[in-house]
CSV table of C-alpha atoms and ligand atoms in Angstrom, one decimal:
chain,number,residue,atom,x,y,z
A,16,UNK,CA,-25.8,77.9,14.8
A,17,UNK,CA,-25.6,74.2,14.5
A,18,UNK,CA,-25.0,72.0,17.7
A,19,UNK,CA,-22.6,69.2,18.1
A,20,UNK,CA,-22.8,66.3,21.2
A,21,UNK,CA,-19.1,65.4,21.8
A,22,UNK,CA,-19.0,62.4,24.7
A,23,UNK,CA,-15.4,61.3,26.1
A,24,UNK,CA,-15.2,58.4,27.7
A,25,UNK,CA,-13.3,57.1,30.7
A,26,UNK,CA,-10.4,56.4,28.8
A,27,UNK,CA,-10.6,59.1,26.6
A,28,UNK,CA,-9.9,61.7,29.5
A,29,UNK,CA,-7.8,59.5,31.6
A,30,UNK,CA,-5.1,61.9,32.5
A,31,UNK,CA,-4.3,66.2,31.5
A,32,UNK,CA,-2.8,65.0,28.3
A,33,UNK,CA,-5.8,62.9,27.0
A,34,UNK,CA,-7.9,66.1,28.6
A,35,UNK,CA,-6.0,68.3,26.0
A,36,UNK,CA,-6.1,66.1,23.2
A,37,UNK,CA,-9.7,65.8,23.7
A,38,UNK,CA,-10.0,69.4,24.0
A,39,UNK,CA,-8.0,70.3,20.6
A,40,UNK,CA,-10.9,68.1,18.9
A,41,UNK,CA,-13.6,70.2,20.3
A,42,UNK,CA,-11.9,73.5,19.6
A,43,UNK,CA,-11.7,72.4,15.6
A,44,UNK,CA,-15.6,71.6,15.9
A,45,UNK,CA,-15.9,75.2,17.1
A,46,UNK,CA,-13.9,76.4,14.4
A,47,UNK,CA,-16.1,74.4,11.6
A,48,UNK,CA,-19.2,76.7,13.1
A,49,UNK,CA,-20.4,74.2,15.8
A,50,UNK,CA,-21.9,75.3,19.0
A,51,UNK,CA,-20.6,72.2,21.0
A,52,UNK,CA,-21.6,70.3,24.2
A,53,UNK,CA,-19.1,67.6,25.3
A,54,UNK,CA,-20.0,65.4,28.0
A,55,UNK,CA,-17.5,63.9,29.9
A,56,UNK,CA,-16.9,60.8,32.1
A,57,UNK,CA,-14.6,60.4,34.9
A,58,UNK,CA,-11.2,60.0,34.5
A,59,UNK,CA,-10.7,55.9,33.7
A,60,UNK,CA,-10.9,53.7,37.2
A,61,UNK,CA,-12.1,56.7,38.9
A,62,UNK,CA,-16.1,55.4,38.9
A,63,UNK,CA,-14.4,51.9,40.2
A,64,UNK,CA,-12.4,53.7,43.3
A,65,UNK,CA,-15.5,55.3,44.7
A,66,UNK,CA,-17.6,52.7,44.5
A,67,UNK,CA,-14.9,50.6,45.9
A,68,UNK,CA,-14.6,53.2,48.8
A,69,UNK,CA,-18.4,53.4,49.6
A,70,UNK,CA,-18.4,49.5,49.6
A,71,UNK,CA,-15.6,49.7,52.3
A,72,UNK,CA,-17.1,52.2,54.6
A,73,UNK,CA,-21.0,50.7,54.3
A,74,UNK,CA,-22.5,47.6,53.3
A,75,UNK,CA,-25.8,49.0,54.0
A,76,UNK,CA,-25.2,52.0,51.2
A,77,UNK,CA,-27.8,54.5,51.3
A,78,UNK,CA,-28.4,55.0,47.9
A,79,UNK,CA,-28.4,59.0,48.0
A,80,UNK,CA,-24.7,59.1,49.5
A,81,UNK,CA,-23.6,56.7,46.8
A,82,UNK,CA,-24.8,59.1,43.8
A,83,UNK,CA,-22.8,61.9,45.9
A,84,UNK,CA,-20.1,60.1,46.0
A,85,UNK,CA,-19.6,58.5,42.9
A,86,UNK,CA,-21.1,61.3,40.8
A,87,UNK,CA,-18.1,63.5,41.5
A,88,UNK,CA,-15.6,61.7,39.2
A,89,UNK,CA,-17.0,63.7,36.3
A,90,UNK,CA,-17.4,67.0,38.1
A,91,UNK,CA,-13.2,66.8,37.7
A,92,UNK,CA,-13.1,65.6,34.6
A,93,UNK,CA,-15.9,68.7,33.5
A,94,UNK,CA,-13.8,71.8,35.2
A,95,UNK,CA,-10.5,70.3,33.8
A,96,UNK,CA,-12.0,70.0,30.0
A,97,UNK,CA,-13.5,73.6,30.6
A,98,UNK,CA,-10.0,75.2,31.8
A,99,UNK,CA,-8.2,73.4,28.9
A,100,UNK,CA,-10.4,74.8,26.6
A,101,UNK,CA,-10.0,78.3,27.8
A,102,UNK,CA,-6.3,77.9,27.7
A,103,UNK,CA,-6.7,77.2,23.6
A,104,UNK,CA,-8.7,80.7,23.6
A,105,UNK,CA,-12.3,78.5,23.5
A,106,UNK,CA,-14.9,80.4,25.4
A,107,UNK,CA,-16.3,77.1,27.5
A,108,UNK,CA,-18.1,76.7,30.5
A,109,UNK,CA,-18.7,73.7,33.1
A,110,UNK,CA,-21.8,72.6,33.7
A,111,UNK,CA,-23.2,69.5,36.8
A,112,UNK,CA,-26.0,68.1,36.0
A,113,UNK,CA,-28.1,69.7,38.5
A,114,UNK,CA,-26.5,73.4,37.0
A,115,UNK,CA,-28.5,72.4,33.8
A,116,UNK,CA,-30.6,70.9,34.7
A,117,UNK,CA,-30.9,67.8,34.2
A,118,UNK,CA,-34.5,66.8,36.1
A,119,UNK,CA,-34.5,62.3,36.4
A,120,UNK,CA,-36.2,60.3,39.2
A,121,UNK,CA,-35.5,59.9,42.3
A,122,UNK,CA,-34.4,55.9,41.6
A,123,UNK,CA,-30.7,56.3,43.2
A,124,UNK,CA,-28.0,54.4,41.1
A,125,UNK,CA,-29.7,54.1,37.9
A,126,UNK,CA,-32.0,57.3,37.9
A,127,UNK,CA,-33.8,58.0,34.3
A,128,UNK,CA,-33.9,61.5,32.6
A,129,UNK,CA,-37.2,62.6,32.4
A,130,UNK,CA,-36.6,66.6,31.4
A,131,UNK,CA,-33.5,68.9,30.2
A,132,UNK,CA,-34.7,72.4,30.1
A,133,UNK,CA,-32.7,74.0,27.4
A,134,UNK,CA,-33.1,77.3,28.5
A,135,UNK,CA,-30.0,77.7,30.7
A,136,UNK,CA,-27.3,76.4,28.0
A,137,UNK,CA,-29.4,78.6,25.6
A,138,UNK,CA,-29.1,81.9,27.3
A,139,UNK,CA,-24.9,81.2,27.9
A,140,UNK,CA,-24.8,80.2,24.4
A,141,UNK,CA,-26.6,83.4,23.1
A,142,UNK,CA,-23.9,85.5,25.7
A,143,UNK,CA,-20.8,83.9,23.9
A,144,UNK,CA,-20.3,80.7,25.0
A,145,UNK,CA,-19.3,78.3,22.5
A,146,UNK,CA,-18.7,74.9,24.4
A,147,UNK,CA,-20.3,73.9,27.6
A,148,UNK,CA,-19.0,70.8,29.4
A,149,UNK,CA,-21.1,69.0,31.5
A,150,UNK,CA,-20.5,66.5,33.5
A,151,UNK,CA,-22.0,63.2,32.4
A,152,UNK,CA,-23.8,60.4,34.3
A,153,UNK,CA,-25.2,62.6,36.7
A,154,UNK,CA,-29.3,64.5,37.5
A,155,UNK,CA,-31.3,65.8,40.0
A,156,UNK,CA,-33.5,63.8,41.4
A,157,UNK,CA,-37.7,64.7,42.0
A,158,UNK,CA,-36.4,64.7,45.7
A,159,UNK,CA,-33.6,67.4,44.7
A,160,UNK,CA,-31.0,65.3,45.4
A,161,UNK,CA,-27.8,64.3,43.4
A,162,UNK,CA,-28.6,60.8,40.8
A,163,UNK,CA,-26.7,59.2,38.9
A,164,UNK,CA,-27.9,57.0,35.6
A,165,UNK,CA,-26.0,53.3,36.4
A,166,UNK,CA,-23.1,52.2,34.8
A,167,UNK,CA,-22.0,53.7,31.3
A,168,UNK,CA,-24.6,56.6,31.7
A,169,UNK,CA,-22.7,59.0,30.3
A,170,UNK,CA,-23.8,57.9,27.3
A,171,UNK,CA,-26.8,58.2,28.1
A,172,UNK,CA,-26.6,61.7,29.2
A,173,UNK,CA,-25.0,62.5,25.5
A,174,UNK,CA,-27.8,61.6,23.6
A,175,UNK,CA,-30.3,63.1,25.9
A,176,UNK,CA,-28.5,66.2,25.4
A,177,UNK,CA,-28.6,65.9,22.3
A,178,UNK,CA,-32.4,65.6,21.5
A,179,UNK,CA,-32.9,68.4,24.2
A,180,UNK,CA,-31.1,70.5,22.6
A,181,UNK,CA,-31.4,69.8,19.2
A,182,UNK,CA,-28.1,68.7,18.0
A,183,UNK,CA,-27.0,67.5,14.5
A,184,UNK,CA,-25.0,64.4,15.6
A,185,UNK,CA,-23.8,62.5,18.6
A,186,UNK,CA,-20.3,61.9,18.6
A,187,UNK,CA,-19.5,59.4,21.1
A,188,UNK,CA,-15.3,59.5,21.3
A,189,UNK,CA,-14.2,55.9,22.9
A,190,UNK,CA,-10.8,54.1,22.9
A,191,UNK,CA,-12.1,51.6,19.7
A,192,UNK,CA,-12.7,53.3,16.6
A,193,UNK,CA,-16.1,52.1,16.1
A,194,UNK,CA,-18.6,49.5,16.9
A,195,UNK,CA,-17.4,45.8,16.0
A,196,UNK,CA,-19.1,42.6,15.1
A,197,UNK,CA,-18.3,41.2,18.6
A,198,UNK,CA,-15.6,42.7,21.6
A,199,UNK,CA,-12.0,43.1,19.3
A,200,UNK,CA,-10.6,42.7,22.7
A,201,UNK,CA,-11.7,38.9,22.4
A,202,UNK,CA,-11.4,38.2,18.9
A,203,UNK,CA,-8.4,39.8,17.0
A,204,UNK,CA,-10.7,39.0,13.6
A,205,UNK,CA,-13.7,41.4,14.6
A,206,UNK,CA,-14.5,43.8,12.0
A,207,UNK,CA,-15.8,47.1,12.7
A,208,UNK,CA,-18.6,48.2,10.9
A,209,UNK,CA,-19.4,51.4,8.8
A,210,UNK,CA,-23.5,51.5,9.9
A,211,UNK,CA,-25.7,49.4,12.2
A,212,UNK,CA,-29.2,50.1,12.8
A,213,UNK,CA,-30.6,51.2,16.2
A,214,UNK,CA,-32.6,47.4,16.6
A,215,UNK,CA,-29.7,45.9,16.2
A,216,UNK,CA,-27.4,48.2,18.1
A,217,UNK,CA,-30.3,48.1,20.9
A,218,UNK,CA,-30.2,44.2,21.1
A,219,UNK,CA,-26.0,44.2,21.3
A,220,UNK,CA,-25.9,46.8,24.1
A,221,UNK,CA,-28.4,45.2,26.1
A,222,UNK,CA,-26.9,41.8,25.9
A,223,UNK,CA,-23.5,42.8,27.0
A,224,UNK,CA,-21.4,44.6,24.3
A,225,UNK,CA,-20.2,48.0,27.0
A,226,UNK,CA,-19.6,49.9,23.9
A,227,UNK,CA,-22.6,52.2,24.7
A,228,UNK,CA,-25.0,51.9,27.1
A,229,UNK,CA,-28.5,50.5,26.7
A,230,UNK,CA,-30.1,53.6,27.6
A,231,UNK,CA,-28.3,55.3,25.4
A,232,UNK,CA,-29.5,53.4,22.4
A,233,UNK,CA,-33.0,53.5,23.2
A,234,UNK,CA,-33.2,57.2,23.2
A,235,UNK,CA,-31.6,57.9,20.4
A,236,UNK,CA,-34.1,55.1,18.4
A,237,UNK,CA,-37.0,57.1,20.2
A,238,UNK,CA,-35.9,60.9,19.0
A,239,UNK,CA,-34.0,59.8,15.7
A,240,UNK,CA,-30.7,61.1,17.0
A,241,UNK,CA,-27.6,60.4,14.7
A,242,UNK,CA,-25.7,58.5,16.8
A,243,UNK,CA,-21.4,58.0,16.1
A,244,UNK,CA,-18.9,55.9,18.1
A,245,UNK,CA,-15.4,56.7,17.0
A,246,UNK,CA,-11.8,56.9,18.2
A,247,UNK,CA,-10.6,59.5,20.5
A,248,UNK,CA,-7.2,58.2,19.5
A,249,UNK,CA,-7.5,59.2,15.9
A,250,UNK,CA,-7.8,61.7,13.7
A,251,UNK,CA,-11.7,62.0,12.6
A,252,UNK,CA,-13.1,62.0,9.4
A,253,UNK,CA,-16.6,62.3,7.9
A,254,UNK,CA,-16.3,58.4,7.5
A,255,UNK,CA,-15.0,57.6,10.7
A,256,UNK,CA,-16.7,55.5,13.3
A,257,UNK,CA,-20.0,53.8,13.3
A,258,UNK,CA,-23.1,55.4,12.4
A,259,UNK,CA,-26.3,54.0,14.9
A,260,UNK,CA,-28.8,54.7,12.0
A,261,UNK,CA,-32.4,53.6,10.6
A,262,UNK,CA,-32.1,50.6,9.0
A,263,UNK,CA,-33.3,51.5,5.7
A,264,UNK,CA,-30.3,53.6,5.7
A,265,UNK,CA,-28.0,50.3,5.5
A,266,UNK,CA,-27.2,48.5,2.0
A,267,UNK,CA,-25.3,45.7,3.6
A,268,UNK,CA,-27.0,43.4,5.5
A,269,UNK,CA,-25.5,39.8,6.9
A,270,UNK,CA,-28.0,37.4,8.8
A,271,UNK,CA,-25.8,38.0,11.6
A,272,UNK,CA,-24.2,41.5,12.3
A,273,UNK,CA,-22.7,40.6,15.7
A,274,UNK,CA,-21.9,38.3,18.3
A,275,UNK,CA,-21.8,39.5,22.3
A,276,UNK,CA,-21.2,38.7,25.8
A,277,UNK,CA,-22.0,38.7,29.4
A,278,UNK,CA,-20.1,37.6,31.8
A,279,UNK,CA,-21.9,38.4,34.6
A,280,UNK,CA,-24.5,36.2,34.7
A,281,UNK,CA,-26.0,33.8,36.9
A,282,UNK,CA,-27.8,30.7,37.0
A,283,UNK,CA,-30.8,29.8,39.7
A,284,UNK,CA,-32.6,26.5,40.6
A,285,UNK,CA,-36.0,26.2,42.3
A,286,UNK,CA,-35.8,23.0,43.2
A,287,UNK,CA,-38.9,20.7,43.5
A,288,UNK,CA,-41.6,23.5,43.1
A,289,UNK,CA,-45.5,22.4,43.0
A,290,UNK,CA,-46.7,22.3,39.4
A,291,UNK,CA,-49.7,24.2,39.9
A,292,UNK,CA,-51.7,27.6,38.1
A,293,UNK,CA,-50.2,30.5,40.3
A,294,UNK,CA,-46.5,29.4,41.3
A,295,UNK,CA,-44.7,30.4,38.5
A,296,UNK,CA,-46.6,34.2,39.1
A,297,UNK,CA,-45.6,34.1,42.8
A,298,UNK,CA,-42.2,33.0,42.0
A,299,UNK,CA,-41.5,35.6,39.5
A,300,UNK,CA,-43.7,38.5,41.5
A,301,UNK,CA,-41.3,38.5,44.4
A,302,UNK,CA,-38.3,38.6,42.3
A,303,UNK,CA,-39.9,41.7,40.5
A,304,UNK,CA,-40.6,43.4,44.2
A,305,UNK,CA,-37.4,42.8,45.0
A,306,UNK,CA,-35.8,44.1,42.2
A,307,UNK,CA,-34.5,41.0,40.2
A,308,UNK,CA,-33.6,41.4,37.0
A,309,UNK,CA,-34.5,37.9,35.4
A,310,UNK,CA,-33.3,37.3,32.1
A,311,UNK,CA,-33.8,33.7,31.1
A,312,UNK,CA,-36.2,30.9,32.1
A,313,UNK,CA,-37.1,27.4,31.9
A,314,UNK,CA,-39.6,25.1,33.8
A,315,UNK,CA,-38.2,21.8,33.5
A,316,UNK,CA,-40.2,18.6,33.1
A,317,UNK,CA,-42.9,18.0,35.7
A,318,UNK,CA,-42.2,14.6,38.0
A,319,UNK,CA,-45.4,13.8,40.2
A,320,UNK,CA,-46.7,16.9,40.7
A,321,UNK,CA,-43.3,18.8,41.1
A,322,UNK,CA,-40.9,20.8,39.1
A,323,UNK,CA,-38.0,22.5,38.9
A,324,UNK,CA,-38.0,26.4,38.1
A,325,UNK,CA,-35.0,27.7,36.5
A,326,UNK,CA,-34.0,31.3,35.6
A,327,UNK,CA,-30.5,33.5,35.2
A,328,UNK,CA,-30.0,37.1,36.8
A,329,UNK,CA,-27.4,39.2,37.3
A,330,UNK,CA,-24.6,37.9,39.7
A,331,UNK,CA,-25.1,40.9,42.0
A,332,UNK,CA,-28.9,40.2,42.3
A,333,UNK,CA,-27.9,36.8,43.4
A,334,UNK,CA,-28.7,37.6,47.1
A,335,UNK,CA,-31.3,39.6,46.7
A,336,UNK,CA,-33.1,36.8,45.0
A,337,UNK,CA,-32.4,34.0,47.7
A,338,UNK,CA,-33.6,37.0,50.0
A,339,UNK,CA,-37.1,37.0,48.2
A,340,UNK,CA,-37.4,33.6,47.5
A,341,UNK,CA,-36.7,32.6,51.3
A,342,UNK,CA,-39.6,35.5,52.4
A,343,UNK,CA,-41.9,34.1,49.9
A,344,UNK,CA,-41.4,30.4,50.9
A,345,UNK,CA,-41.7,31.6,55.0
A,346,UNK,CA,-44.8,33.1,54.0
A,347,UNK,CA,-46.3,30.3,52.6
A,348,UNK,CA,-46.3,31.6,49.0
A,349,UNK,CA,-44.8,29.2,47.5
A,350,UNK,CA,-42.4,26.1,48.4
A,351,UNK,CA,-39.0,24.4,47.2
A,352,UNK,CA,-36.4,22.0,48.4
A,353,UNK,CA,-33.5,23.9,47.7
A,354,UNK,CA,-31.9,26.5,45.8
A,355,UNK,CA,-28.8,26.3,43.6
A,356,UNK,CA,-26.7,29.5,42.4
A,357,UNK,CA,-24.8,28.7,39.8
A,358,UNK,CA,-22.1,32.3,39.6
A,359,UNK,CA,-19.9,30.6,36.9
A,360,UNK,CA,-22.1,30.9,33.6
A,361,UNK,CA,-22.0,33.5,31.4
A,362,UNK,CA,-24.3,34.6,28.3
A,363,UNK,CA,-23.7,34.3,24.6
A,364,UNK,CA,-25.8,36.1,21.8
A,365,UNK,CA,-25.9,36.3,18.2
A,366,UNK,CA,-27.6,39.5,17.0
A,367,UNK,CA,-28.7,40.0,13.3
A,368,UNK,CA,-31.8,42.0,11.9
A,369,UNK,CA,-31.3,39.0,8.6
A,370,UNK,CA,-33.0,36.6,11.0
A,371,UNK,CA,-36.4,38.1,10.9
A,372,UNK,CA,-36.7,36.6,7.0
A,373,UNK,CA,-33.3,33.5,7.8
A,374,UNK,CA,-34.3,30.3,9.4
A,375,UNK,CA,-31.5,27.9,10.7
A,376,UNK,CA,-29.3,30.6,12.8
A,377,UNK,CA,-30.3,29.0,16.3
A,378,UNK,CA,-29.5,25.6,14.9
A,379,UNK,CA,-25.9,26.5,13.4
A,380,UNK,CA,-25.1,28.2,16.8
A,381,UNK,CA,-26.1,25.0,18.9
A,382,UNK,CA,-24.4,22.9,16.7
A,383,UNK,CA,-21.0,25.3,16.5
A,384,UNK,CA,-20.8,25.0,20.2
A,385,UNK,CA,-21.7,21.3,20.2
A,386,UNK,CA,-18.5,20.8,17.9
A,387,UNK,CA,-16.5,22.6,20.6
A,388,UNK,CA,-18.1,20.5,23.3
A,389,UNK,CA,-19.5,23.6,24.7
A,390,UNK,CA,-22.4,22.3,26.8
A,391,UNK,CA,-26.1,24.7,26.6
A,392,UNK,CA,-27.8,25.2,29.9
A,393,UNK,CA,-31.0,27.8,29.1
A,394,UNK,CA,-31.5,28.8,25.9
A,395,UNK,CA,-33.7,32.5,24.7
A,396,UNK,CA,-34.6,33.4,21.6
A,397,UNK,CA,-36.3,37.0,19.6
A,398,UNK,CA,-37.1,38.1,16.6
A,399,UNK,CA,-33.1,39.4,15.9
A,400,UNK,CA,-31.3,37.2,18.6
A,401,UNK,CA,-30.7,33.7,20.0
A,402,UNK,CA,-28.9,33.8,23.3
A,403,UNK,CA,-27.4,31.1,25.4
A,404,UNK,CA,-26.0,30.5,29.3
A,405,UNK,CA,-23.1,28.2,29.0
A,406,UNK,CA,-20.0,27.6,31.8
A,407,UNK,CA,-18.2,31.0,31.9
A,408,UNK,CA,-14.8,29.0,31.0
A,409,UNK,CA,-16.1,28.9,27.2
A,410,UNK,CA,-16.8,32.4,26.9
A,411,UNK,CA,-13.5,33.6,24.7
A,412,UNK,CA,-13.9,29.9,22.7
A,413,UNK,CA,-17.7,30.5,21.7
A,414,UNK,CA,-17.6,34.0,21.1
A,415,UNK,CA,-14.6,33.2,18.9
A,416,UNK,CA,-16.3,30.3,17.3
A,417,UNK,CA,-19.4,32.0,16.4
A,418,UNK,CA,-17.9,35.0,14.9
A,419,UNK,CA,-15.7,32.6,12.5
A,420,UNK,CA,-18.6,30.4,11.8
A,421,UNK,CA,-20.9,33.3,10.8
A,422,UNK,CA,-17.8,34.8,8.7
A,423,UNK,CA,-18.3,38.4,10.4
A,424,UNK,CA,-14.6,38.9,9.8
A,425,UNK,CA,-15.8,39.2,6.4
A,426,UNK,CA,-16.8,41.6,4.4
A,427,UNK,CA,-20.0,41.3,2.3
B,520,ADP,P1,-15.8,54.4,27.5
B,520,ADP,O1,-14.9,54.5,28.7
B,520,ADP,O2,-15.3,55.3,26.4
B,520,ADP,O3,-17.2,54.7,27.8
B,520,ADP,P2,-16.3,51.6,27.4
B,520,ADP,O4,-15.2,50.8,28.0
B,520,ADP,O5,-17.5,51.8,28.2
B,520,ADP,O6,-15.6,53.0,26.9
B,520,ADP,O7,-16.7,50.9,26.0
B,520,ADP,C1,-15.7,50.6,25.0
B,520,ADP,C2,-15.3,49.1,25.1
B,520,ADP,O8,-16.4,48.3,24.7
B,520,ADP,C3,-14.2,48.8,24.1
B,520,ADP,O9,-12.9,49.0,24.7
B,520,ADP,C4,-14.5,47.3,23.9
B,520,ADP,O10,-13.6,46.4,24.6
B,520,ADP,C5,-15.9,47.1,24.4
B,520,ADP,N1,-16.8,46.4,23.4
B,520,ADP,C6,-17.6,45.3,23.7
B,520,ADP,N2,-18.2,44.9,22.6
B,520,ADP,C7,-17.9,45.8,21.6
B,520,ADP,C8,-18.2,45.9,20.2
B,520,ADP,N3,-19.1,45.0,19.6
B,520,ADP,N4,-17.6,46.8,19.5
B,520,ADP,C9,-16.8,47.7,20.0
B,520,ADP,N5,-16.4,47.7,21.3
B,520,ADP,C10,-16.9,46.7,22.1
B,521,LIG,N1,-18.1,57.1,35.0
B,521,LIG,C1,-19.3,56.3,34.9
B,521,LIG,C2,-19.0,54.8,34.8
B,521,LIG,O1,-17.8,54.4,34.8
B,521,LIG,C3,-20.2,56.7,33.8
B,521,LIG,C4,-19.6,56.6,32.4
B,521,LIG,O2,-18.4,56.6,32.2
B,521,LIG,O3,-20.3,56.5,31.4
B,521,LIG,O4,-19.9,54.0,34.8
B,522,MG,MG1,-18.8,53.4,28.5
């Protein structure tokens, strides 16, 4: 029989109503001859609380009891879909991650899959069970312990499932109807589009836009799964959504397919580091050790044998990186006058697979946020992006003006 992936967000299962109404769409997939697996989130805000309440109980958090704790929103969320099912007549079974199961490392908090043994699901499925639920987000670590995949990983999960098992499509159910050409909750103009292709999709996810999960992308580039983000709000359709596709499959192609966001972002000064061979790979080794995530970086112009190194990084990896930087300058490994965190920047991006063969996109953006006196603190570029960090108080105004300016409320 063919297999189906159904994933339902937070929103998307936020109370016993949405449950059900989720439910009814997996039941007509079962009647159109699917064999389904629908992977759930927690309930909406339910991820936030329990993080919220190990924050308040630790500030030390041992990174094993956090995945126990906040991996059980979805365990809910999975029994509830299953028993809603079975009240519609649908033979369905729950399914944790560790039940499967679902085998990732051992790196607590943002664990990655590294095996789904199929052979589980296949035996139920062979016994009469047409939909099993499993709860996403969540493994089993190498040290047999409870993971779970960072934040969004449920979508993660679906398309994993899907290659495992060897589904037909990933259906990914959210509360927008498909993916845009930036956030439509910032710009009332953004225009969803029928296809984008992985690349592309890949780049947008990774520089801010929540819609899936980075992860989530890269998998399904790497085993060719048909990826679809639609409404859980709506009735489907064979057109509905946005296929995450090849790119040869697209006709359309702007320069620009999107613009995107991130707000959390922060920007750090070295200040007065020796210009020397070496510093810059000291420097950037013990952020790497301690587990920085830099993003951006600039050396600035060398004064008498001294410069100042400046990168961006997550604002939670803020401390960690004055952490590091303050061992490696006790240590003798390298040496600065000071260090400035700047928490109020945030990062802009323009994404478009046109720009491999279009000059000239970089320079329109700088000079669209020039006119809106939008001043440019580190720029980045790629093959298909240009990003910017600019003060976090122009984030709605350039995202807004770079969407007009490109026309991607406008259909080609
Ligand atoms: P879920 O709970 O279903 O996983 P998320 O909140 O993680 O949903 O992702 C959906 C949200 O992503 C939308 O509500 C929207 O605000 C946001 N988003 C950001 N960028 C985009 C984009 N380019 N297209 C569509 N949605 C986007
Ligand atoms: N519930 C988790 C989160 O909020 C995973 C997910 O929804 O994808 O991050
Ligand atoms: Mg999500």
């Amino acid at each position: 029989m063919p297999r189906l992936v159904m994933k339902f967000g937070g929103t998307s299962v936020a109370d016993l109503e949405h449950i059900k109404n989720a439910a009814s769409k997996v039941k007509r997939e079962v009647e159109n001859g699917f064999e389904v697996i629908v992977i759930v989130s927690a309930m909406s805000g339910k991820t936030n609380e329990l993080i919220a309440w190990v924050d308040e109980t630790s500030a030390m958090v041992d990174a094993r009891e956090y995945d126990a704790i906040v991996s059980s929103g979805e365990n809910v969320t999975a029994g509830l879909m299953a028993l809603s099912l079975q009240e519609m007549g649908v033979p369905a079974r729950s399914w944790q991650g560790w039940q499967v199961p679902l085998k990732t490392t051992s790196a607590h908090g943002a664990a990655r899959i590294e095996e789904i043994p199929s052979e589980n699901l296949d035996a139920k499925f062979r016994q009469g069970m047409q939909v099993a639920v499993v709860a996403g987000f969540q493994g089993i670590g190498a040290d047999g312990r409870i993971t779970t995949l960072g934040r969004g990983g449920s979508d993660t999960t679906a398309v994993a499932f899907a290659a495992a098992m060897k589904a037909e499509r990933c259906d990914i159910y959210t509360d927008v109807d498909g993916v845009y050409t930036t956030d439509p909750r910032i710009e009332k103009n953004a225009r969803k589009l029928d296809k984008i292709s992985y690349e592309e999709m890949l780049e947008l996810a990774s520089l801010g836009a929540k819609v899936l999960q980075t992860r989530s992308v890269e998998l399904a580039m790497r085993f060719k799964v048909r990826l679809r983000v639609l409404s859980s709000f709506e009735t489907a359709t064979d057109n509905s959504g946005t296929l995450v596709c090849d790119e040869e499959e697209i006709m359309e192609n702007n320069v620009v397919s999107g613009v995107t966001y991130s707000r959390d972002e922060a920007k750090m000064t070295l200040v007065s580091v020796a210009d020397r061979p070496g510093i810059a790979a000291a420097i950037f080794m013990a952020l790497a050790e301690a587990g920085v995530n830099v993003d951006m970086i600039v050396q600035n112009i060398s004064e008498e044998g001294r410069t100042d190194m400046t990168f961006s990084c997550p604002t939670d990896h803020v401390a960690r990186a004055q952490a590091a930087v303050d061992t490696a300058k006790s240590s003798g490994d390298i040496n600065f006058h000071g260090l400035i965190a700047d928490m109020d920047v945030c990062k802009i991006s323009v994404v478009g697979i046109g720009m491999r063969s279009h000059a000239g996109v970089a320079a329109k953006m700088f000079e669209v946020l020039s006119r809106e006196g939008v001043n440019i603190k580190i720029i980045t570029t790629s093959e298909i992006k240009v990003s910017v960090l600019v003060d976090r108080k122009y984030m709605e105004l350039s995202v807004q003006a770079l969407h007009d300016a490109f026309e991607l409320g406008k259909t080609t």
